[in-house]
């Protein structure tokens, strides 16, 4: 049975949620599922805006058929060529052989790479500033390169002031009946996953997101329709402000994040002692994670949220404990910057993890690194405590 929702009188959400997929992009855990959003504009012309992942194609076509109600499909706008939104393009073309596929030059280069059907006979190549009049509505297109693929673009409907924003403003999390952000407790139940989605998937491209935000700031927007997660029609400025912070690597919270690895528990004990000292010094809401126990996607997201980070790792075969090393490299790869950080290591015969962690951190931009190093020799001892106090002082700023 179809499951369709009105966004406006003549714009429909025909997305489908997947609550079975374990890993998005085969890497990011999805404990709350994910939605693949797709929209239909029913004007004098009919327009489909993006499609869905192969996994949910059955429900998607049921929705599309219901909304079209016997009419043919005139246009399919392809804002983003990633397969989670494009896997069924060829199936759409088969069902609606006269459909015009709307995209930019890069869209069609990619489409020809992914598919083998006759793309050119369906292609309507648009560029920045071009418009398509569909009757009452006029659709305009703006490029948002590298948010987070080169061909990405947004579509703006000036009639109802709706922005179809591709992956921008998307989030992990299945839609459970409520398709609007104002119908759910977004800040308490969705924001962490929205941050995790942004930081892991788009986080590397802060500069390009800034360019995109400036472009969209020029538009009068009442509704944002992203390709994942809820539709925004209230409180847009609050969410845009989050994007402003994330894309400029500005921390959201004045909070210490403690990230440690530990094999036998001694580095963990050291961090418990340190966190207690931080609390004694007045730090609130300290966030602490064992990097072996929490997926790196959550920890990267926490690193974008918090303004200060402490890294602690045992030495492991003359290197950094692998989970910690992978996490640090992820942070570097995602361009994390502008944080105050302290490092300590542990070793039983030749500790070197600290030096190697510093090396990675020093390759990241605008990192204020505590310049004193500390090594725990197997287990924390009284003579280490003064150094922990030094870290607490440094974290105060
Ligand atoms: C596989 C393995 C490799 C290790 N390699 C080193 C090393 O290269 N240098 C060192 O000083 N200690 C090494 N250690 C010892 C740990 O770093 C050390 O015992 C540390 O105190 C462990 O801290 P933890 O109690 O938090 O796990 C290694 C331990 C393991 C299990
Ligand atoms: Fe994408
Ligand atoms: Fe996507």
CSV table of C-alpha atoms and ligand atoms in Angstrom, one decimal:
chain,number,residue,atom,x,y,z
A,1,UNK,CA,0.0,0.0,0.0
A,2,UNK,CA,1.3,3.5,-0.9
A,3,UNK,CA,2.4,5.8,1.9
A,4,UNK,CA,2.5,9.4,0.7
A,5,UNK,CA,2.4,12.8,2.5
A,6,UNK,CA,1.6,16.3,1.4
A,7,UNK,CA,4.3,18.8,1.8
A,8,UNK,CA,2.2,21.6,0.3
A,9,UNK,CA,-1.0,21.3,-1.8
A,10,UNK,CA,0.7,20.0,-4.8
A,11,UNK,CA,4.1,18.9,-3.5
A,12,UNK,CA,4.2,15.3,-2.2
A,13,UNK,CA,6.7,13.4,-0.2
A,14,UNK,CA,7.0,9.9,-1.6
A,15,UNK,CA,10.0,8.7,0.3
A,16,UNK,CA,10.6,5.4,1.9
A,17,UNK,CA,12.4,4.5,5.2
A,18,UNK,CA,14.8,1.5,5.6
A,19,UNK,CA,14.9,0.2,9.2
A,20,UNK,CA,16.9,-3.0,8.1
A,21,UNK,CA,20.1,-1.6,6.7
A,22,UNK,CA,22.9,-2.1,9.3
A,23,UNK,CA,25.5,0.3,7.8
A,24,UNK,CA,24.9,3.4,5.6
A,25,UNK,CA,27.5,3.5,2.8
A,26,UNK,CA,28.6,0.1,4.3
A,27,UNK,CA,30.4,2.0,7.2
A,28,UNK,CA,28.0,4.1,9.4
A,29,UNK,CA,25.8,2.3,11.9
A,30,UNK,CA,22.1,3.0,11.5
A,31,UNK,CA,20.4,2.1,14.9
A,32,UNK,CA,17.4,4.3,14.0
A,33,UNK,CA,17.3,3.5,10.2
A,34,UNK,CA,17.4,6.0,7.4
A,35,UNK,CA,14.9,7.6,5.0
A,36,UNK,CA,15.3,8.1,1.3
A,37,UNK,CA,13.2,11.1,0.4
A,38,UNK,CA,11.8,11.7,-3.0
A,39,UNK,CA,9.2,14.4,-3.9
A,40,UNK,CA,6.6,14.9,-6.6
A,41,UNK,CA,5.3,18.2,-7.9
A,42,UNK,CA,1.9,17.9,-9.5
A,43,UNK,CA,1.6,21.0,-11.7
A,44,UNK,CA,0.6,21.3,-15.4
A,45,UNK,CA,3.7,19.3,-15.8
A,46,UNK,CA,4.6,16.5,-13.4
A,47,UNK,CA,8.0,16.5,-11.8
A,48,UNK,CA,9.8,13.9,-9.7
A,49,UNK,CA,12.6,15.2,-7.6
A,50,UNK,CA,15.2,12.5,-7.0
A,51,UNK,CA,14.5,8.9,-6.4
A,52,UNK,CA,15.6,6.3,-3.8
A,53,UNK,CA,17.9,3.4,-3.0
A,54,UNK,CA,17.4,0.1,-4.7
A,55,UNK,CA,16.5,-1.5,-1.4
A,56,UNK,CA,13.2,0.4,-1.2
A,57,UNK,CA,12.2,0.6,-4.9
A,58,UNK,CA,9.0,-1.4,-4.5
A,59,UNK,CA,7.4,0.9,-2.0
A,60,UNK,CA,8.7,3.9,-3.9
A,61,UNK,CA,7.1,3.0,-7.2
A,62,UNK,CA,3.8,2.2,-5.4
A,63,UNK,CA,4.0,5.8,-4.0
A,64,UNK,CA,4.9,7.4,-7.4
A,65,UNK,CA,2.1,5.5,-9.2
A,66,UNK,CA,-0.4,6.6,-6.6
A,67,UNK,CA,0.5,10.3,-6.7
A,68,UNK,CA,0.7,10.5,-10.5
A,69,UNK,CA,-2.8,8.9,-10.6
A,70,UNK,CA,-2.6,7.9,-14.3
A,71,UNK,CA,-0.7,10.9,-15.5
A,72,UNK,CA,2.6,10.6,-17.3
A,73,UNK,CA,5.9,11.8,-15.7
A,74,UNK,CA,7.3,14.8,-17.5
A,75,UNK,CA,10.5,15.5,-15.6
A,76,UNK,CA,12.9,13.8,-13.2
A,77,UNK,CA,15.2,16.3,-11.5
A,78,UNK,CA,18.4,14.6,-10.4
A,79,UNK,CA,19.9,16.8,-7.7
A,80,UNK,CA,22.5,14.2,-6.7
A,81,UNK,CA,23.8,11.1,-8.6
A,82,UNK,CA,24.8,9.0,-5.5
A,83,UNK,CA,23.1,5.6,-5.8
A,84,UNK,CA,21.1,6.0,-2.6
A,85,UNK,CA,19.0,8.5,-4.7
A,86,UNK,CA,19.6,7.2,-8.2
A,87,UNK,CA,19.6,3.5,-8.2
A,88,UNK,CA,16.2,3.4,-9.9
A,89,UNK,CA,16.6,6.0,-12.6
A,90,UNK,CA,16.7,3.5,-15.3
A,91,UNK,CA,13.5,1.9,-13.9
A,92,UNK,CA,11.8,5.3,-14.0
A,93,UNK,CA,12.8,5.8,-17.6
A,94,UNK,CA,11.4,2.3,-18.5
A,95,UNK,CA,8.1,3.1,-16.9
A,96,UNK,CA,7.9,6.7,-18.3
A,97,UNK,CA,9.7,6.5,-21.6
A,98,UNK,CA,9.0,10.2,-22.5
A,99,UNK,CA,10.4,11.5,-19.2
A,100,UNK,CA,13.1,14.3,-19.4
A,101,UNK,CA,16.0,13.8,-17.0
A,102,UNK,CA,17.0,17.2,-15.6
A,103,UNK,CA,20.6,17.6,-14.4
A,104,UNK,CA,23.9,19.5,-15.0
A,105,UNK,CA,26.7,18.4,-17.3
A,106,UNK,CA,28.4,16.5,-14.5
A,107,UNK,CA,25.2,14.7,-13.6
A,108,UNK,CA,25.0,13.2,-17.0
A,109,UNK,CA,28.7,12.2,-17.1
A,110,UNK,CA,28.0,10.2,-13.9
A,111,UNK,CA,24.7,8.9,-15.2
A,112,UNK,CA,26.4,7.4,-18.2
A,113,UNK,CA,29.1,5.8,-15.9
A,114,UNK,CA,26.4,4.2,-13.7
A,115,UNK,CA,23.9,3.2,-16.4
A,116,UNK,CA,23.9,1.8,-19.9
A,117,UNK,CA,20.6,3.1,-21.2
A,118,UNK,CA,20.4,5.9,-23.8
A,119,UNK,CA,20.9,8.8,-21.4
A,120,UNK,CA,21.3,11.5,-24.1
A,121,UNK,CA,17.8,10.9,-25.6
A,122,UNK,CA,16.3,11.8,-22.2
A,123,UNK,CA,18.8,14.5,-21.0
A,124,UNK,CA,17.8,18.1,-20.4
A,125,UNK,CA,21.1,19.7,-19.4
A,126,UNK,CA,20.7,22.8,-17.2
A,127,UNK,CA,23.2,25.1,-15.6
A,128,UNK,CA,23.2,27.5,-12.7
A,129,UNK,CA,20.4,30.1,-13.0
A,130,UNK,CA,18.4,28.1,-15.6
A,131,UNK,CA,14.7,27.6,-14.9
A,132,UNK,CA,11.9,25.3,-15.9
A,133,UNK,CA,8.3,26.5,-15.8
A,134,UNK,CA,5.9,23.7,-14.9
A,135,UNK,CA,2.7,25.8,-15.0
A,136,UNK,CA,2.1,27.5,-11.6
A,137,UNK,CA,5.6,26.7,-10.4
A,138,UNK,CA,9.0,27.6,-11.8
A,139,UNK,CA,12.0,25.6,-10.8
A,140,UNK,CA,15.5,27.2,-10.6
A,141,UNK,CA,18.8,25.3,-10.1
A,142,UNK,CA,21.9,26.2,-8.1
A,143,UNK,CA,25.1,24.2,-8.0
A,144,UNK,CA,26.5,23.1,-4.7
A,145,UNK,CA,29.7,21.3,-5.8
A,146,UNK,CA,31.3,19.0,-3.3
A,147,UNK,CA,28.3,19.0,-0.9
A,148,UNK,CA,29.3,16.3,-1.0
A,149,UNK,CA,29.8,15.2,-4.6
A,150,UNK,CA,30.9,17.4,-7.6
A,151,UNK,CA,27.6,17.2,-9.5
A,152,UNK,CA,25.4,18.1,-6.5
A,153,UNK,CA,22.8,20.8,-7.0
A,154,UNK,CA,19.7,22.2,-5.3
A,155,UNK,CA,16.3,23.0,-6.9
A,156,UNK,CA,14.3,26.0,-5.8
A,157,UNK,CA,10.6,26.6,-6.3
A,158,UNK,CA,10.1,30.3,-6.0
A,159,UNK,CA,6.3,29.8,-6.1
A,160,UNK,CA,6.0,28.1,-2.7
A,161,UNK,CA,9.5,29.1,-1.6
A,162,UNK,CA,10.6,25.4,-1.3
A,163,UNK,CA,14.3,24.3,-1.5
A,164,UNK,CA,15.0,20.8,-2.5
A,165,UNK,CA,18.4,20.6,-0.9
A,166,UNK,CA,19.8,17.2,-1.9
A,167,UNK,CA,21.9,15.7,0.9
A,168,UNK,CA,22.3,19.1,2.6
A,169,UNK,CA,20.2,19.3,5.8
A,170,UNK,CA,19.8,15.6,5.7
A,171,UNK,CA,20.1,13.2,8.6
A,172,UNK,CA,20.2,9.5,9.5
A,173,UNK,CA,17.0,8.2,11.1
A,174,UNK,CA,13.9,6.6,9.6
A,175,UNK,CA,10.8,8.8,9.2
A,176,UNK,CA,8.1,7.3,11.5
A,177,UNK,CA,4.9,8.8,10.2
A,178,UNK,CA,5.9,12.3,11.1
A,179,UNK,CA,7.7,13.8,8.1
A,180,UNK,CA,8.2,17.3,9.4
A,181,UNK,CA,10.9,18.3,11.8
A,182,UNK,CA,8.4,20.4,13.8
A,183,UNK,CA,6.4,17.2,14.5
A,184,UNK,CA,9.3,15.4,16.3
A,185,UNK,CA,11.6,16.4,19.2
A,186,UNK,CA,14.4,17.2,16.8
A,187,UNK,CA,16.8,18.7,19.2
A,188,UNK,CA,16.6,15.9,21.8
A,189,UNK,CA,16.0,12.9,19.5
A,190,UNK,CA,17.5,13.8,16.1
A,191,UNK,CA,20.2,16.4,16.4
A,192,UNK,CA,23.0,13.9,17.4
A,193,UNK,CA,22.3,11.8,14.3
A,194,UNK,CA,22.0,14.9,12.1
A,195,UNK,CA,25.4,16.0,13.4
A,196,UNK,CA,26.8,12.5,12.8
A,197,UNK,CA,25.4,12.5,9.3
A,198,UNK,CA,26.8,15.9,8.5
A,199,UNK,CA,30.3,15.4,10.1
A,200,UNK,CA,30.9,12.0,8.6
A,201,UNK,CA,29.5,12.5,5.1
A,202,UNK,CA,29.9,16.2,4.4
A,203,UNK,CA,32.2,17.4,7.3
A,204,UNK,CA,35.4,17.4,5.1
A,205,UNK,CA,33.9,20.0,2.8
A,206,UNK,CA,33.3,22.9,5.2
A,207,UNK,CA,34.5,25.5,2.6
A,208,UNK,CA,32.1,24.2,0.0
A,209,UNK,CA,29.2,24.1,2.5
A,210,UNK,CA,30.0,27.7,3.3
A,211,UNK,CA,29.7,28.6,-0.4
A,212,UNK,CA,26.5,26.7,-0.7
A,213,UNK,CA,25.0,28.4,2.4
A,214,UNK,CA,25.9,31.9,1.0
A,215,UNK,CA,24.1,30.9,-2.2
A,216,UNK,CA,21.0,29.7,-0.5
A,217,UNK,CA,21.0,32.6,1.9
A,218,UNK,CA,20.0,34.8,-1.1
A,219,UNK,CA,16.8,32.8,-1.5
A,220,UNK,CA,13.6,33.3,0.4
A,221,UNK,CA,13.1,29.8,1.8
A,222,UNK,CA,10.0,28.6,3.8
A,223,UNK,CA,10.4,24.9,3.4
A,224,UNK,CA,13.6,22.7,3.1
A,225,UNK,CA,13.1,19.3,1.5
A,226,UNK,CA,16.3,17.2,2.1
A,227,UNK,CA,16.9,13.7,0.7
A,228,UNK,CA,17.2,12.1,4.2
A,229,UNK,CA,15.3,12.8,7.3
A,230,UNK,CA,12.5,15.3,8.1
A,231,UNK,CA,11.2,18.2,6.0
A,232,UNK,CA,11.8,21.7,7.6
A,233,UNK,CA,9.0,24.3,7.6
A,234,UNK,CA,9.6,25.9,11.0
A,235,UNK,CA,12.7,27.1,12.9
A,236,UNK,CA,14.8,26.9,9.7
A,237,UNK,CA,17.3,29.5,11.1
A,238,UNK,CA,18.1,27.2,14.1
A,239,UNK,CA,19.1,24.3,11.8
A,240,UNK,CA,20.9,26.6,9.3
A,241,UNK,CA,22.9,27.9,12.3
A,242,UNK,CA,24.0,24.4,13.1
A,243,UNK,CA,25.3,24.1,9.5
A,244,UNK,CA,27.0,27.4,9.9
A,245,UNK,CA,28.9,26.1,13.0
A,246,UNK,CA,29.7,22.7,11.6
A,247,UNK,CA,30.9,24.0,8.3
A,248,UNK,CA,33.2,26.5,10.0
A,249,UNK,CA,34.5,23.9,12.5
A,250,UNK,CA,33.1,26.0,15.3
A,251,UNK,CA,32.4,23.9,18.4
A,252,UNK,CA,28.8,23.9,19.6
A,253,UNK,CA,29.4,23.2,23.3
A,254,UNK,CA,32.0,24.4,25.8
A,255,UNK,CA,32.6,20.7,26.8
A,256,UNK,CA,35.6,18.5,27.4
A,257,UNK,CA,35.6,15.3,25.3
A,258,UNK,CA,37.8,12.5,26.7
A,259,UNK,CA,38.7,9.8,24.2
A,260,UNK,CA,40.8,6.9,25.4
A,261,UNK,CA,41.9,3.4,24.4
A,262,UNK,CA,42.8,0.8,26.9
A,263,UNK,CA,43.8,-2.8,26.8
A,264,UNK,CA,44.1,-3.8,30.5
A,265,UNK,CA,42.3,-0.8,32.1
A,266,UNK,CA,45.2,1.4,33.3
A,267,UNK,CA,44.7,4.1,30.7
A,268,UNK,CA,41.0,4.0,31.4
A,269,UNK,CA,41.7,4.4,35.1
A,270,UNK,CA,44.0,7.4,34.3
A,271,UNK,CA,41.1,9.0,32.4
A,272,UNK,CA,38.7,8.4,35.2
A,273,UNK,CA,41.0,10.2,37.6
A,274,UNK,CA,41.5,13.0,35.1
A,275,UNK,CA,37.8,13.3,34.5
A,276,UNK,CA,37.2,13.5,38.2
A,277,UNK,CA,39.8,16.3,38.5
A,278,UNK,CA,38.1,18.1,35.5
A,279,UNK,CA,34.8,17.9,37.4
A,280,UNK,CA,36.4,19.2,40.6
A,281,UNK,CA,37.6,22.2,38.5
A,282,UNK,CA,34.0,22.9,37.5
A,283,UNK,CA,33.8,21.2,34.1
A,284,UNK,CA,30.2,20.1,33.4
A,285,UNK,CA,28.8,17.5,31.0
A,286,UNK,CA,32.2,15.9,30.4
A,287,UNK,CA,31.9,13.4,27.5
A,288,UNK,CA,34.0,10.3,27.8
A,289,UNK,CA,34.4,7.3,25.4
A,290,UNK,CA,36.4,4.1,25.1
A,291,UNK,CA,37.3,4.2,21.4
A,292,UNK,CA,37.0,0.4,21.2
A,293,UNK,CA,33.4,0.6,22.4
A,294,UNK,CA,31.8,3.3,20.3
A,295,UNK,CA,31.8,3.5,16.5
A,296,UNK,CA,34.2,6.1,15.2
A,297,UNK,CA,31.3,7.9,13.4
A,298,UNK,CA,29.9,8.9,16.8
A,299,UNK,CA,33.3,10.0,18.1
A,300,UNK,CA,34.0,12.2,15.0
A,301,UNK,CA,30.6,13.8,15.6
A,302,UNK,CA,31.4,14.4,19.3
A,303,UNK,CA,34.7,16.0,18.3
A,304,UNK,CA,32.8,18.5,16.1
A,305,UNK,CA,30.5,19.2,19.0
A,306,UNK,CA,33.0,19.8,21.8
A,307,UNK,CA,35.6,22.5,22.0
A,308,UNK,CA,38.3,20.6,23.9
A,309,UNK,CA,39.5,17.0,23.5
A,310,UNK,CA,41.8,14.8,25.5
A,311,UNK,CA,43.3,11.7,23.7
A,312,UNK,CA,44.9,8.9,25.7
A,313,UNK,CA,46.3,5.7,24.2
A,314,UNK,CA,48.5,2.7,25.1
A,315,UNK,CA,51.5,2.0,22.9
A,316,UNK,CA,50.8,-0.9,20.7
A,317,UNK,CA,53.6,-2.7,18.8
A,318,UNK,CA,55.5,0.6,18.8
A,319,UNK,CA,52.4,2.4,17.5
A,320,UNK,CA,49.1,4.0,18.5
A,321,UNK,CA,46.4,1.6,19.6
A,322,UNK,CA,44.8,0.8,16.2
A,323,UNK,CA,41.3,2.1,17.1
A,324,UNK,CA,42.7,5.4,18.3
A,325,UNK,CA,45.0,5.7,15.3
A,326,UNK,CA,42.1,5.1,12.9
A,327,UNK,CA,40.0,7.7,14.8
A,328,UNK,CA,42.7,10.3,14.7
A,329,UNK,CA,43.2,9.8,10.9
A,330,UNK,CA,39.4,10.0,10.4
A,331,UNK,CA,39.4,13.4,12.2
A,332,UNK,CA,42.3,14.6,10.1
A,333,UNK,CA,40.6,13.3,6.9
A,334,UNK,CA,37.4,15.2,7.9
A,335,UNK,CA,39.3,18.4,8.4
A,336,UNK,CA,38.5,18.8,12.1
A,337,UNK,CA,40.3,21.9,13.3
A,338,UNK,CA,40.2,24.7,15.8
A,339,UNK,CA,40.2,22.6,19.0
A,340,UNK,CA,42.2,22.7,22.2
A,341,UNK,CA,43.8,19.2,22.7
A,342,UNK,CA,45.9,17.3,25.2
A,343,UNK,CA,47.6,13.9,24.6
A,344,UNK,CA,48.9,11.3,26.9
A,345,UNK,CA,50.1,7.7,26.4
A,346,UNK,CA,50.9,4.5,28.2
A,347,UNK,CA,53.6,2.0,27.7
A,348,UNK,CA,55.2,-0.8,29.6
A,349,UNK,CA,58.7,-0.8,27.9
A,350,UNK,CA,58.9,1.9,25.2
A,351,UNK,CA,56.0,4.3,25.0
A,352,UNK,CA,55.7,6.1,21.7
A,353,UNK,CA,52.0,6.5,21.1
A,354,UNK,CA,51.9,10.0,22.4
A,355,UNK,CA,54.6,11.3,20.1
A,356,UNK,CA,52.8,9.7,17.1
A,357,UNK,CA,49.4,11.1,18.2
A,358,UNK,CA,50.9,14.6,18.4
A,359,UNK,CA,52.3,14.1,14.9
A,360,UNK,CA,48.8,13.5,13.5
A,361,UNK,CA,47.3,16.3,15.5
A,362,UNK,CA,50.0,18.8,14.5
A,363,UNK,CA,49.0,18.2,10.8
A,364,UNK,CA,45.5,19.4,11.5
A,365,UNK,CA,44.7,23.1,11.3
A,366,UNK,CA,44.4,25.5,14.2
A,367,UNK,CA,44.9,22.9,16.9
A,368,UNK,CA,46.0,24.3,20.2
A,369,UNK,CA,48.1,21.3,21.5
A,370,UNK,CA,49.2,21.1,25.2
A,371,UNK,CA,52.9,21.1,24.8
A,372,UNK,CA,53.8,18.9,27.8
A,373,UNK,CA,53.7,15.2,27.2
A,374,UNK,CA,52.9,12.6,29.8
A,375,UNK,CA,53.5,8.9,29.8
A,376,UNK,CA,51.9,6.5,32.2
A,377,UNK,CA,54.3,3.6,32.8
A,378,UNK,CA,51.9,0.7,32.9
A,379,UNK,CA,49.7,2.2,35.7
A,380,UNK,CA,49.0,5.7,37.1
A,381,UNK,CA,51.2,6.7,40.0
A,382,UNK,CA,51.3,9.6,42.5
A,383,UNK,CA,54.0,11.4,40.6
A,384,UNK,CA,51.8,11.6,37.5
A,385,UNK,CA,49.1,13.5,39.3
A,386,UNK,CA,50.7,16.9,38.9
A,387,UNK,CA,50.7,16.5,35.1
A,388,UNK,CA,47.0,15.6,35.2
A,389,UNK,CA,46.5,18.9,37.1
A,390,UNK,CA,48.5,20.6,34.3
A,391,UNK,CA,46.0,19.2,31.7
A,392,UNK,CA,43.1,20.5,33.8
A,393,UNK,CA,44.6,24.0,33.9
A,394,UNK,CA,45.3,24.0,30.2
A,395,UNK,CA,41.7,22.9,29.4
A,396,UNK,CA,40.4,25.9,31.4
A,397,UNK,CA,42.2,28.1,28.9
B,1,LIG,C1,49.9,-6.3,21.4
B,1,LIG,C2,50.5,-5.4,22.4
B,1,LIG,C3,51.6,-4.6,22.0
B,1,LIG,C4,52.2,-3.7,22.8
B,1,LIG,N1,53.2,-2.9,22.4
B,1,LIG,C5,53.9,-2.1,23.3
B,1,LIG,C6,54.9,-1.3,22.8
B,1,LIG,O1,55.3,-1.3,21.7
B,1,LIG,N2,55.6,-0.5,23.7
B,1,LIG,C7,55.1,-0.4,25.0
B,1,LIG,O2,55.7,0.3,25.8
B,1,LIG,N3,54.1,-1.2,25.5
B,1,LIG,C8,53.4,-2.0,24.6
B,1,LIG,N4,52.4,-2.8,25.0
B,1,LIG,C9,52.0,-2.7,26.4
B,1,LIG,C10,50.9,-1.7,26.7
B,1,LIG,O3,51.1,-0.5,26.0
B,1,LIG,C11,51.0,-1.4,28.2
B,1,LIG,O4,50.9,-2.5,29.0
B,1,LIG,C12,50.0,-0.3,28.7
B,1,LIG,O5,50.2,-0.1,30.1
B,1,LIG,C13,48.6,-0.8,28.5
B,1,LIG,O6,47.7,0.1,29.0
B,1,LIG,P1,46.2,-0.3,29.5
B,1,LIG,O7,46.3,-0.9,30.8
B,1,LIG,O8,45.4,0.9,29.4
B,1,LIG,O9,45.8,-1.3,28.5
B,1,LIG,C14,51.7,-3.6,24.2
B,1,LIG,C15,50.7,-4.4,24.6
B,1,LIG,C16,50.1,-5.3,23.7
B,1,LIG,C17,48.9,-6.1,24.1
B,2,LIG,FE1,25.1,11.7,-1.0
B,3,LIG,FE1,22.2,10.6,0.3
